[in-house]
JSON list of C-alpha atoms in Angstrom, two decimals:
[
{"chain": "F", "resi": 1, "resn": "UNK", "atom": "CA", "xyz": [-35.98, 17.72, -19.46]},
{"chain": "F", "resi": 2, "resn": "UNK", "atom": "CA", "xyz": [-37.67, 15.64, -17.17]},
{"chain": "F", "resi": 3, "resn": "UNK", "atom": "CA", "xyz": [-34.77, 14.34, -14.25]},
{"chain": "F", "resi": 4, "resn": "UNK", "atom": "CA", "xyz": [-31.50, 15.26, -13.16]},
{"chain": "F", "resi": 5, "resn": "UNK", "atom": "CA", "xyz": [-28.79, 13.79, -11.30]},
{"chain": "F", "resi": 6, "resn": "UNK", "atom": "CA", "xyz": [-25.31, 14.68, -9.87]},
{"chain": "F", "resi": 7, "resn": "UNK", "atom": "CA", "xyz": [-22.03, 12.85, -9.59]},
{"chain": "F", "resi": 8, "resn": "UNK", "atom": "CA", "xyz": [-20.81, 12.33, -5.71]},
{"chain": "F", "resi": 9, "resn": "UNK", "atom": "CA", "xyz": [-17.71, 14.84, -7.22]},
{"chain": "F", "resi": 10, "resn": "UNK", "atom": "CA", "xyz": [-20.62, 17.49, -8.23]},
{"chain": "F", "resi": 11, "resn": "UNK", "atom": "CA", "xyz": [-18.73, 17.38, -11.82]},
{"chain": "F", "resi": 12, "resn": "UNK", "atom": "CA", "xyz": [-21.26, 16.16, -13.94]},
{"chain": "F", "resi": 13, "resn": "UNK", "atom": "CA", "xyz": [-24.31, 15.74, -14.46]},
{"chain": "F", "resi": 14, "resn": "UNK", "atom": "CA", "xyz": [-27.06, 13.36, -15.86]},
{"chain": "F", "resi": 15, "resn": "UNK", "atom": "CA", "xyz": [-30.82, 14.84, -17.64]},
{"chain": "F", "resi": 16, "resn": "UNK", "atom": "CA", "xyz": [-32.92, 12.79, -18.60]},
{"chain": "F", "resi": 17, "resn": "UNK", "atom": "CA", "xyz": [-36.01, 13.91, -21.28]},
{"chain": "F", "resi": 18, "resn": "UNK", "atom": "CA", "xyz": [-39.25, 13.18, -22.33]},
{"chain": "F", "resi": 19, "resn": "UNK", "atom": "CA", "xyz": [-38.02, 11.78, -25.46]},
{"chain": "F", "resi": 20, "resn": "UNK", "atom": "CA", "xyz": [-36.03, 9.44, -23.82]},
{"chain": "F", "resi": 21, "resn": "UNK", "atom": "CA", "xyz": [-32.82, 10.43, -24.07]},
{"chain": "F", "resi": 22, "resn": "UNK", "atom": "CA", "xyz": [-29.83, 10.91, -21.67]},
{"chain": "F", "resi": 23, "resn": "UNK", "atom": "CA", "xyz": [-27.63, 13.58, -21.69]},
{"chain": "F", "resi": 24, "resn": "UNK", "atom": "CA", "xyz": [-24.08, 13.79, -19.53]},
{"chain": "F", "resi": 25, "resn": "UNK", "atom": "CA", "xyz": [-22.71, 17.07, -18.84]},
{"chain": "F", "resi": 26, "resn": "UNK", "atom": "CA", "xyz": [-19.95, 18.89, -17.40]},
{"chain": "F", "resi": 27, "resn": "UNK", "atom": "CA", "xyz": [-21.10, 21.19, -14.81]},
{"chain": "F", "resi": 28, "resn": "UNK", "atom": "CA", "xyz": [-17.83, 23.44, -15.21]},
{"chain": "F", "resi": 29, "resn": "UNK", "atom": "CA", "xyz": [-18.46, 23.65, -18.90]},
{"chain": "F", "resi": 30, "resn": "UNK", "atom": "CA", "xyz": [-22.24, 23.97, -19.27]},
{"chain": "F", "resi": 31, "resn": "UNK", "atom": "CA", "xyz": [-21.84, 21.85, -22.24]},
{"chain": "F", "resi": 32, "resn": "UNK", "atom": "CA", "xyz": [-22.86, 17.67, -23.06]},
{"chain": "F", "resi": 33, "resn": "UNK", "atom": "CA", "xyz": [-20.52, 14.65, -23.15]},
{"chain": "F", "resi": 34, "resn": "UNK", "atom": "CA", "xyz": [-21.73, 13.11, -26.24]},
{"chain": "F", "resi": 35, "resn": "UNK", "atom": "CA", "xyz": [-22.77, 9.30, -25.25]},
{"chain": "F", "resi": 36, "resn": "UNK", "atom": "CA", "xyz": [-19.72, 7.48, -26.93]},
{"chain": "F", "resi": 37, "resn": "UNK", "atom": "CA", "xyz": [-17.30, 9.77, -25.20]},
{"chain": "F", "resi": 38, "resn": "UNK", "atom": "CA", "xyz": [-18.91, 9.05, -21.80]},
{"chain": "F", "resi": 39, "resn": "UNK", "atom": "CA", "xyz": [-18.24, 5.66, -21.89]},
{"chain": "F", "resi": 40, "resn": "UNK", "atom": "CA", "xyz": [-14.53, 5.22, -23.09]},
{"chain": "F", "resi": 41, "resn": "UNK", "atom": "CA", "xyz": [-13.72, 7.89, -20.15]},
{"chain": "F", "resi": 42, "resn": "UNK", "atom": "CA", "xyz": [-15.38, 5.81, -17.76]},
{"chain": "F", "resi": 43, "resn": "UNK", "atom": "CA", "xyz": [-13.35, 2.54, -19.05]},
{"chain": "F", "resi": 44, "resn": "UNK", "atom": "CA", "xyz": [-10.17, 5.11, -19.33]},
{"chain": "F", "resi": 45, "resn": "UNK", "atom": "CA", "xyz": [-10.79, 5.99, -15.66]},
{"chain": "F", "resi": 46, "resn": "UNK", "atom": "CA", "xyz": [-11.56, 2.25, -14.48]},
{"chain": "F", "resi": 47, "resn": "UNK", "atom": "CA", "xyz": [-7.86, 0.87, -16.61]},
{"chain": "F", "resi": 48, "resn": "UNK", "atom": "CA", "xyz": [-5.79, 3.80, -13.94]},
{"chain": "F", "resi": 49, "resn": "UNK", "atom": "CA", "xyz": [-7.78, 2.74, -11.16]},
{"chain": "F", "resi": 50, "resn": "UNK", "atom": "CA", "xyz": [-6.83, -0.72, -11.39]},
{"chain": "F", "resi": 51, "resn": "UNK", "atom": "CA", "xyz": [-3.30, 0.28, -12.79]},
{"chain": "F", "resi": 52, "resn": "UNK", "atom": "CA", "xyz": [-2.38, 1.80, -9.05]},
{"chain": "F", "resi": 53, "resn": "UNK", "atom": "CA", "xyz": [-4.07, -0.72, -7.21]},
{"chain": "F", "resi": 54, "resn": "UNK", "atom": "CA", "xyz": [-2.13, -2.94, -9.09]},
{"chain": "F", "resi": 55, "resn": "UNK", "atom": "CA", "xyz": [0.64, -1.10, -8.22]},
{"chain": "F", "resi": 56, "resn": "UNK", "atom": "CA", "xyz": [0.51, -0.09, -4.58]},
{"chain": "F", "resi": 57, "resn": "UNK", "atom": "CA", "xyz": [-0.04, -4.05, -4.49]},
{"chain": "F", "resi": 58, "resn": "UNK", "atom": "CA", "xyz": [3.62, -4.43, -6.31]},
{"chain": "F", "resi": 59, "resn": "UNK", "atom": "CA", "xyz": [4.78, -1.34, -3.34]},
{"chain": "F", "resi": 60, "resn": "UNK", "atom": "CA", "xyz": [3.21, -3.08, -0.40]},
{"chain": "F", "resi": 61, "resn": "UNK", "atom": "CA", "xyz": [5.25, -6.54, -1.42]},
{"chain": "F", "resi": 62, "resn": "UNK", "atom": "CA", "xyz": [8.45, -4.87, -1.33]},
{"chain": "F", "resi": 63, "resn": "UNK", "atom": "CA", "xyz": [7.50, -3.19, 2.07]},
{"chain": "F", "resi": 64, "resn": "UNK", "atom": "CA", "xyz": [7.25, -6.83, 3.11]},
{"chain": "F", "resi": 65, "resn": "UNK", "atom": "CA", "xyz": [10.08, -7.72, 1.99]},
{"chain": "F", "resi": 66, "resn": "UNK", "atom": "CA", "xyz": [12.50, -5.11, 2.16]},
{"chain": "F", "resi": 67, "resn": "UNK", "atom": "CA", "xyz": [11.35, -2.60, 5.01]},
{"chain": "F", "resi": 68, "resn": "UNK", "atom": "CA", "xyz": [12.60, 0.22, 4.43]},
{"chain": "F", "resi": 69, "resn": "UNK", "atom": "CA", "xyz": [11.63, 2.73, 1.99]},
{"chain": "F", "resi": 70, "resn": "UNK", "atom": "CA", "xyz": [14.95, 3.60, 1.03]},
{"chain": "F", "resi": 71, "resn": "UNK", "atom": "CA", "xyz": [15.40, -0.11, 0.15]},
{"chain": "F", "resi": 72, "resn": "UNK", "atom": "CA", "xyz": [11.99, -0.37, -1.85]},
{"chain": "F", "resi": 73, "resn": "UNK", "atom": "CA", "xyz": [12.56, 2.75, -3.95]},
{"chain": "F", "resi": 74, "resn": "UNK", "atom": "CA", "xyz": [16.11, 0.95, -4.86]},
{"chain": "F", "resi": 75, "resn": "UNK", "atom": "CA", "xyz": [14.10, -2.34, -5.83]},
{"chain": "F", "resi": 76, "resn": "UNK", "atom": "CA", "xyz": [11.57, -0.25, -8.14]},
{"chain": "F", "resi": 77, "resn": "UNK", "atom": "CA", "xyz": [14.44, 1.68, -9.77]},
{"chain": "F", "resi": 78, "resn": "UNK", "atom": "CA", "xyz": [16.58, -1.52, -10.49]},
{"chain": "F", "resi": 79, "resn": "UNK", "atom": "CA", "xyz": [13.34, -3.72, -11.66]},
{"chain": "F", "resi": 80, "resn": "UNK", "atom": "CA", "xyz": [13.71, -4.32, -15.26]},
{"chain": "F", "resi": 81, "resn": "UNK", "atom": "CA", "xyz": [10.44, -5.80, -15.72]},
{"chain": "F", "resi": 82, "resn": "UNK", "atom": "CA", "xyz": [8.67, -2.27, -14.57]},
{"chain": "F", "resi": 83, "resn": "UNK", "atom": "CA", "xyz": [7.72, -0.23, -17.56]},
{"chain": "F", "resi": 84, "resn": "UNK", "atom": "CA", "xyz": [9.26, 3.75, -17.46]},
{"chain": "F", "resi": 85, "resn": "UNK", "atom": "CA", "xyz": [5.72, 5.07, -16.69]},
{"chain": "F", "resi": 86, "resn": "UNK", "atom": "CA", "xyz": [5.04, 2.39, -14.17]},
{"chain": "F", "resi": 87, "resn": "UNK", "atom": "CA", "xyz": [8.02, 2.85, -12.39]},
{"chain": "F", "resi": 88, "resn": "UNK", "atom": "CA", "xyz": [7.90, 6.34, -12.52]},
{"chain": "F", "resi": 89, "resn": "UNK", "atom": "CA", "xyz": [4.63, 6.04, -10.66]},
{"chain": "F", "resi": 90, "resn": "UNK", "atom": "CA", "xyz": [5.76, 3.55, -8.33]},
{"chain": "F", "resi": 91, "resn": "UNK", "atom": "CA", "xyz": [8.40, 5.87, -7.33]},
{"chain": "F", "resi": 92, "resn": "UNK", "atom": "CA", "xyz": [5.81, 8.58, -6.13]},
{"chain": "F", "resi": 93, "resn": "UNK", "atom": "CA", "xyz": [3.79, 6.39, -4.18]},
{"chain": "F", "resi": 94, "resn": "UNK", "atom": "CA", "xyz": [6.14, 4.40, -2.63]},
{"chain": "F", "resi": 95, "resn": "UNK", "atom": "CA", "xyz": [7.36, 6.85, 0.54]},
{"chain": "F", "resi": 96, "resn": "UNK", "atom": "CA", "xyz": [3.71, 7.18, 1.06]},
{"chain": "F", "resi": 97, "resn": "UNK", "atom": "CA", "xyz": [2.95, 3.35, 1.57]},
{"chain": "F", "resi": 98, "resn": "UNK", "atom": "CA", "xyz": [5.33, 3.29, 4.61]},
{"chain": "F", "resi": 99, "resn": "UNK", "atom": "CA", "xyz": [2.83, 4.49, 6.72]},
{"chain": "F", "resi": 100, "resn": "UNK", "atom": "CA", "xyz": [1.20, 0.93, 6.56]},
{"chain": "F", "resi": 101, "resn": "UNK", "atom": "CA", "xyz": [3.86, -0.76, 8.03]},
{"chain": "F", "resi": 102, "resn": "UNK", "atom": "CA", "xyz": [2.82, -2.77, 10.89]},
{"chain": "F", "resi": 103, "resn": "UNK", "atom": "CA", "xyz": [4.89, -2.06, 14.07]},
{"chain": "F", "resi": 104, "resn": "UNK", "atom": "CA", "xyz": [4.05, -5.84, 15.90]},
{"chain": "F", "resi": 105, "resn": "UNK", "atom": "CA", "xyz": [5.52, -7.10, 12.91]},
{"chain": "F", "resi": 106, "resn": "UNK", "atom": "CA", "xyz": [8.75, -4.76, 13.20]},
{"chain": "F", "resi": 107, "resn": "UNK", "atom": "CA", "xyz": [8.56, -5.43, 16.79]},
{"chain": "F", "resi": 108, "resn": "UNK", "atom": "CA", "xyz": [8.20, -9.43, 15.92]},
{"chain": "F", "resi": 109, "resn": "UNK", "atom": "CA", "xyz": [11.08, -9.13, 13.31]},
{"chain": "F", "resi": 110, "resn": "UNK", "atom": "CA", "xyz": [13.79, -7.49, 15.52]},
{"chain": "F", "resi": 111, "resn": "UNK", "atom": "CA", "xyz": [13.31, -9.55, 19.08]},
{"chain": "F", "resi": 112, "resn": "UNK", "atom": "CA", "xyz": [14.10, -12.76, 16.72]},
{"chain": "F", "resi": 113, "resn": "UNK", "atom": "CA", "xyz": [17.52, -10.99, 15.90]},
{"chain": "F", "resi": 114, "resn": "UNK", "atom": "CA", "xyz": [18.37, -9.35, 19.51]},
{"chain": "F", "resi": 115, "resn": "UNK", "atom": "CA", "xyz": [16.53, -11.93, 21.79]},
{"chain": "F", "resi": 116, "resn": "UNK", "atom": "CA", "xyz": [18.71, -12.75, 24.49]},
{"chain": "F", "resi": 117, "resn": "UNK", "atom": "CA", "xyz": [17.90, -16.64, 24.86]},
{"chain": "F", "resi": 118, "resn": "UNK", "atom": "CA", "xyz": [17.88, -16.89, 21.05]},
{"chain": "F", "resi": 119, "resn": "UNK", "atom": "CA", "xyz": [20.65, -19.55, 20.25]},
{"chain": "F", "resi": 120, "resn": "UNK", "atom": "CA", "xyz": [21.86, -18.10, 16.97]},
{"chain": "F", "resi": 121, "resn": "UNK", "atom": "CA", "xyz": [23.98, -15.34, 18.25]},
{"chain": "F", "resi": 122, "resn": "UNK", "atom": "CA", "xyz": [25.28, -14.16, 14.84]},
{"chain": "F", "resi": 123, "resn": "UNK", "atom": "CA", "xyz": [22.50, -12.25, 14.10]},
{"chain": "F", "resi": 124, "resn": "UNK", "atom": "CA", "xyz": [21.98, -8.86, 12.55]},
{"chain": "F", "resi": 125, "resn": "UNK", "atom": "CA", "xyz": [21.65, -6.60, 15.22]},
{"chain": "F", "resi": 126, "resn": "UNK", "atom": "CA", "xyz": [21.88, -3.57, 13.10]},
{"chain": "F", "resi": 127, "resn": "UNK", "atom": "CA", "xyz": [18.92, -4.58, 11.19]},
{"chain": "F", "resi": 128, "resn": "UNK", "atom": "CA", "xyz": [17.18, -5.00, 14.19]},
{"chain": "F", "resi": 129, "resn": "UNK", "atom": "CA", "xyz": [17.99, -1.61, 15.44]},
{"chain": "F", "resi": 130, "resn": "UNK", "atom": "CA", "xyz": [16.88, -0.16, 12.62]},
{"chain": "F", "resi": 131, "resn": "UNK", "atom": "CA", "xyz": [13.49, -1.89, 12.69]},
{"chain": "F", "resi": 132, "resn": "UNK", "atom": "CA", "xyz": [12.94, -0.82, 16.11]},
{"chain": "F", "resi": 133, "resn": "UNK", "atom": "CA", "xyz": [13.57, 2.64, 15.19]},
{"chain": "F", "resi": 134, "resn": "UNK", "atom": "CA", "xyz": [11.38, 2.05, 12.58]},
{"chain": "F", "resi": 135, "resn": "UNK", "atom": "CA", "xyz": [8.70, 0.73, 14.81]},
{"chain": "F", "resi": 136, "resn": "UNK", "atom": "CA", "xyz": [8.78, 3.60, 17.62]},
{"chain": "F", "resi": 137, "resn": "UNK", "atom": "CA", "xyz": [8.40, 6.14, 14.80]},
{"chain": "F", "resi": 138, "resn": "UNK", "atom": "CA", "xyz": [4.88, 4.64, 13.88]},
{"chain": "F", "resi": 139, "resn": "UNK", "atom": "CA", "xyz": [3.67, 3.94, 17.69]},
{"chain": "F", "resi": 140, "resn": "UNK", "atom": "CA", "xyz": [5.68, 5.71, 20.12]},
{"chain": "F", "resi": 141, "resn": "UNK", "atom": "CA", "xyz": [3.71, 4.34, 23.15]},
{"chain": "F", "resi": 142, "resn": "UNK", "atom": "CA", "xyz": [4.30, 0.90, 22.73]},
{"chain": "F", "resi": 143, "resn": "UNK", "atom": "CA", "xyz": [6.10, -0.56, 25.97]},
{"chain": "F", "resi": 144, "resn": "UNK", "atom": "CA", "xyz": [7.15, -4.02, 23.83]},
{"chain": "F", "resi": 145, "resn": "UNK", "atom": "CA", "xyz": [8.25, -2.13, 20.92]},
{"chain": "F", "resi": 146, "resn": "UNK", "atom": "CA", "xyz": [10.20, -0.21, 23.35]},
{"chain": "F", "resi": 147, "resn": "UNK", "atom": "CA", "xyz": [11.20, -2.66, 25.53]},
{"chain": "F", "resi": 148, "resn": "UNK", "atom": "CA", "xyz": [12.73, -4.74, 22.02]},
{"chain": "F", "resi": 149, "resn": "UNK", "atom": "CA", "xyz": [14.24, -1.44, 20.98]},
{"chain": "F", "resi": 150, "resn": "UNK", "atom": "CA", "xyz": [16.12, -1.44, 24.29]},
{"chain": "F", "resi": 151, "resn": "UNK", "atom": "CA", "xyz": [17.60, -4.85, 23.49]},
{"chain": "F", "resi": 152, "resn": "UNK", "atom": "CA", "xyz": [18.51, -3.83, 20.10]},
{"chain": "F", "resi": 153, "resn": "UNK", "atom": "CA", "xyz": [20.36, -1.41, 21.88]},
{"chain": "F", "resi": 154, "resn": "UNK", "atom": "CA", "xyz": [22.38, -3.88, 24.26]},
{"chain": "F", "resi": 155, "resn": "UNK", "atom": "CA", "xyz": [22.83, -6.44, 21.17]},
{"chain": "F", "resi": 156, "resn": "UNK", "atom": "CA", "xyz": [24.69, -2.97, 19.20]},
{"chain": "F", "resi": 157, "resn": "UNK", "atom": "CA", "xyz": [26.97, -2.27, 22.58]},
{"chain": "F", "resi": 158, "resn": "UNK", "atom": "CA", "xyz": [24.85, 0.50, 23.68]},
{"chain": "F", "resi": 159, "resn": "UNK", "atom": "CA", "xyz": [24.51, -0.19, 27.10]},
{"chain": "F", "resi": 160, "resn": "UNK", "atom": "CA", "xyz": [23.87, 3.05, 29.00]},
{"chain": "F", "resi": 161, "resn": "UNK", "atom": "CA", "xyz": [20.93, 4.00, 26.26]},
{"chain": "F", "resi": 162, "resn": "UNK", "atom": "CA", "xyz": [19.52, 0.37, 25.91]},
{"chain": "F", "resi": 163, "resn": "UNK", "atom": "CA", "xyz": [18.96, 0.97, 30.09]},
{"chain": "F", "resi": 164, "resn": "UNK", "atom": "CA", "xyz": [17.50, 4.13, 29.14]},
{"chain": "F", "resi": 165, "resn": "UNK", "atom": "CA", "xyz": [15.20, 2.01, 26.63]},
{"chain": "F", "resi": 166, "resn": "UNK", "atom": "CA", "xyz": [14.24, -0.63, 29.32]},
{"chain": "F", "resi": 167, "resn": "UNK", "atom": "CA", "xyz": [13.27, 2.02, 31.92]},
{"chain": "F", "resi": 168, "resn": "UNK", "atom": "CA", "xyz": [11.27, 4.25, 29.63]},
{"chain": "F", "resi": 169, "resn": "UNK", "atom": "CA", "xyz": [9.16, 0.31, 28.78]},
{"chain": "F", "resi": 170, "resn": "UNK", "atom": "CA", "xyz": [8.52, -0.78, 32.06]},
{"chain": "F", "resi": 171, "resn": "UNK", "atom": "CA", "xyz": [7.03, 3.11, 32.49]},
{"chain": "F", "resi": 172, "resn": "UNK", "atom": "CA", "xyz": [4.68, 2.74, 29.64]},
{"chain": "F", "resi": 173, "resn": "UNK", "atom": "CA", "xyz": [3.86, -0.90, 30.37]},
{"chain": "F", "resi": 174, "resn": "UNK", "atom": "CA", "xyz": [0.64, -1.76, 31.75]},
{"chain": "F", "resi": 175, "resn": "UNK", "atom": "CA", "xyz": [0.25, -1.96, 35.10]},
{"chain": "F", "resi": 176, "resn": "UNK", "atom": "CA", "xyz": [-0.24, -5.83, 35.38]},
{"chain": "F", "resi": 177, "resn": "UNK", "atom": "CA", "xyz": [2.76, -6.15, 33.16]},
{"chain": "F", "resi": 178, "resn": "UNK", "atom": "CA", "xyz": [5.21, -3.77, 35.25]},
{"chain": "F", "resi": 179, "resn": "UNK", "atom": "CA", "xyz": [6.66, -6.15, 37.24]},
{"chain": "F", "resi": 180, "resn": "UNK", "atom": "CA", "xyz": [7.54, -8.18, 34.38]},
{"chain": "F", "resi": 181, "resn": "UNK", "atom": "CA", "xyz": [9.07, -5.22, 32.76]},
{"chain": "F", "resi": 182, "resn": "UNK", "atom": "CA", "xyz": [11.21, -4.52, 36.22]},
{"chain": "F", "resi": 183, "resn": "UNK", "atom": "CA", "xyz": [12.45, -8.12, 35.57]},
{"chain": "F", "resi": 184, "resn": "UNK", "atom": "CA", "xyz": [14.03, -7.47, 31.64]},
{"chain": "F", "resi": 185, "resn": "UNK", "atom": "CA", "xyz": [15.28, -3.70, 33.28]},
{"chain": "F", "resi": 186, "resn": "UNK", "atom": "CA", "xyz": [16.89, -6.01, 35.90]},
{"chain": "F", "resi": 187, "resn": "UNK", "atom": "CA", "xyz": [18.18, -9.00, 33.96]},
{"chain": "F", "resi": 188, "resn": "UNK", "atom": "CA", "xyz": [19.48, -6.05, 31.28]},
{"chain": "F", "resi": 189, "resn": "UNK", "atom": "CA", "xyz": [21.20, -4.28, 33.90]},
{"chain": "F", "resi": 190, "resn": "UNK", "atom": "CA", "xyz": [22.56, -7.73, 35.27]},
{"chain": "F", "resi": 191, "resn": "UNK", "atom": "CA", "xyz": [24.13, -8.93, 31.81]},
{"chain": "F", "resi": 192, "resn": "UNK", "atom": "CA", "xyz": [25.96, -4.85, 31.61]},
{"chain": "F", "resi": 193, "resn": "UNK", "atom": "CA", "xyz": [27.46, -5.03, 35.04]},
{"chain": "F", "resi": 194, "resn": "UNK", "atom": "CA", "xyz": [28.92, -8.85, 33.78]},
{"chain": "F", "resi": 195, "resn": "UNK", "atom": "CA", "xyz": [30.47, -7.26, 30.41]},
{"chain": "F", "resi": 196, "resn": "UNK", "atom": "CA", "xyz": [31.51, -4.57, 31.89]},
{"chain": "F", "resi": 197, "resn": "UNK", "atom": "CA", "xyz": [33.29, -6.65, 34.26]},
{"chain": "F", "resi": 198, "resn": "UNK", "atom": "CA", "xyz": [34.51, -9.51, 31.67]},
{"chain": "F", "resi": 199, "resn": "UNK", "atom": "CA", "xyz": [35.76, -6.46, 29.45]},
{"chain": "F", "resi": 200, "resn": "UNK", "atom": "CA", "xyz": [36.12, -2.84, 30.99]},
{"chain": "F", "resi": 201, "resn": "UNK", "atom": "CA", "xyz": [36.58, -1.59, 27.35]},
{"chain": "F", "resi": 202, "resn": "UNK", "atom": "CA", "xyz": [33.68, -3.09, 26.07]},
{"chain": "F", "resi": 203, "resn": "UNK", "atom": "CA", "xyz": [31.15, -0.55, 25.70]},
{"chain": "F", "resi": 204, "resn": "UNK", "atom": "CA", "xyz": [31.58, 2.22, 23.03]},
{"chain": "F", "resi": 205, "resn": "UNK", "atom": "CA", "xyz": [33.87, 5.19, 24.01]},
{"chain": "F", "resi": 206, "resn": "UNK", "atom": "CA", "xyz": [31.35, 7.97, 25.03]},
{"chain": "F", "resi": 207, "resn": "UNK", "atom": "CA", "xyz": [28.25, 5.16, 25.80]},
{"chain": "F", "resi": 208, "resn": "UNK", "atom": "CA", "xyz": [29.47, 5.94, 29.70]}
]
């Protein structure tokens, strides 16, 4: 034996002789991989590899599309083109892709549905609730995620919490950005005191 090598895994491991030859073994077993084994387990091993990418692909499409994860595990179980190993798969990676949601793109999703100069008012403001919730899961911190999640709130008839919502943004906005925050908290507050006053009954019992 002239050489040796290691795998990055420390699993196996390549000699190399005098005579030319190469030899793969398992370091568990103390024992060769015959040459035409070797290589069909390396092809085997390249085929899964490119099976999951293929399929957290598939996963990450339905995120896109569909949001939630209770939504995409629904698509994967109903998809008839999705063989039963493929979709069994899918199924346990899925809740694990959610983490690669984006929250600006949450965020950018629910202000089109709860914007309060948007001019299509029949919106769905529950959907937009729930991507907001969504959003402040995966970045807490964010004043604009916040302060959207706060006029998810309004949009849904929670008044006293979407003022709860507004106040907690304009404290975790930037400090070049606070007074525009004190504007939405003020313009929020504004458009409660008007329903309330249009419509006493408005808000949701127990929201006061």
């Amino acid at each position: 034996m002239s050489s040796v090598a290691w795998n990055p895994a420390g699993t196996r491991i390549v000699s190399g002789s005098y005579d030319n030859t190469l030899r793969i073994w398992e370091s568990r077993l103390d024992e060769a991989i015959p040459m035409w084994q070797a290589a069909p387990r390396r092809r085997l091993q390249q085929q899964q590899a490119a099976e999951r990418y293929r399929l957290k692909e598939m996963i990450d499409a339905l995120f896109e599309k569909h949001v939630f994860v209770e939504s995409v595990l629904e698509a994967l179980r109903t998809d008839p083109d999705l063989s039963d190993a493929d979709r069994q798969e899918a199924l346990q990676l899925a809740p694990a892709r959610e983490i690669y949601l984006d929250p600006d793109d949450l965020n950018s999703r629910a202000w089109d549905l709860v914007d309060p100069d948007r001019e299509d008012k029949d919106t769905d403001v529950a959907m937009a609730l729930r991507l907001t919730r969504m959003g402040i899961k995966l970045a807490p911190e964010d004043s604009a995620l916040r302060d959207t999640h706060a006029w998810a709130l309004f949009a849904n008839g929670l008044h006293d919490e979407a003022l709860v919502e507004s106040a907690r943004a304009l404290e975790l906005a930037d400090e070049a950005d606070k007074d525009d925050y004190q504007g939405y908290l003020d313009r929020m507050r504004a458009m409660i005191a008007e329903a309330r006053a249009a419509s006493p009954t408005t808000d949701p019992a127990g929201d006061d």
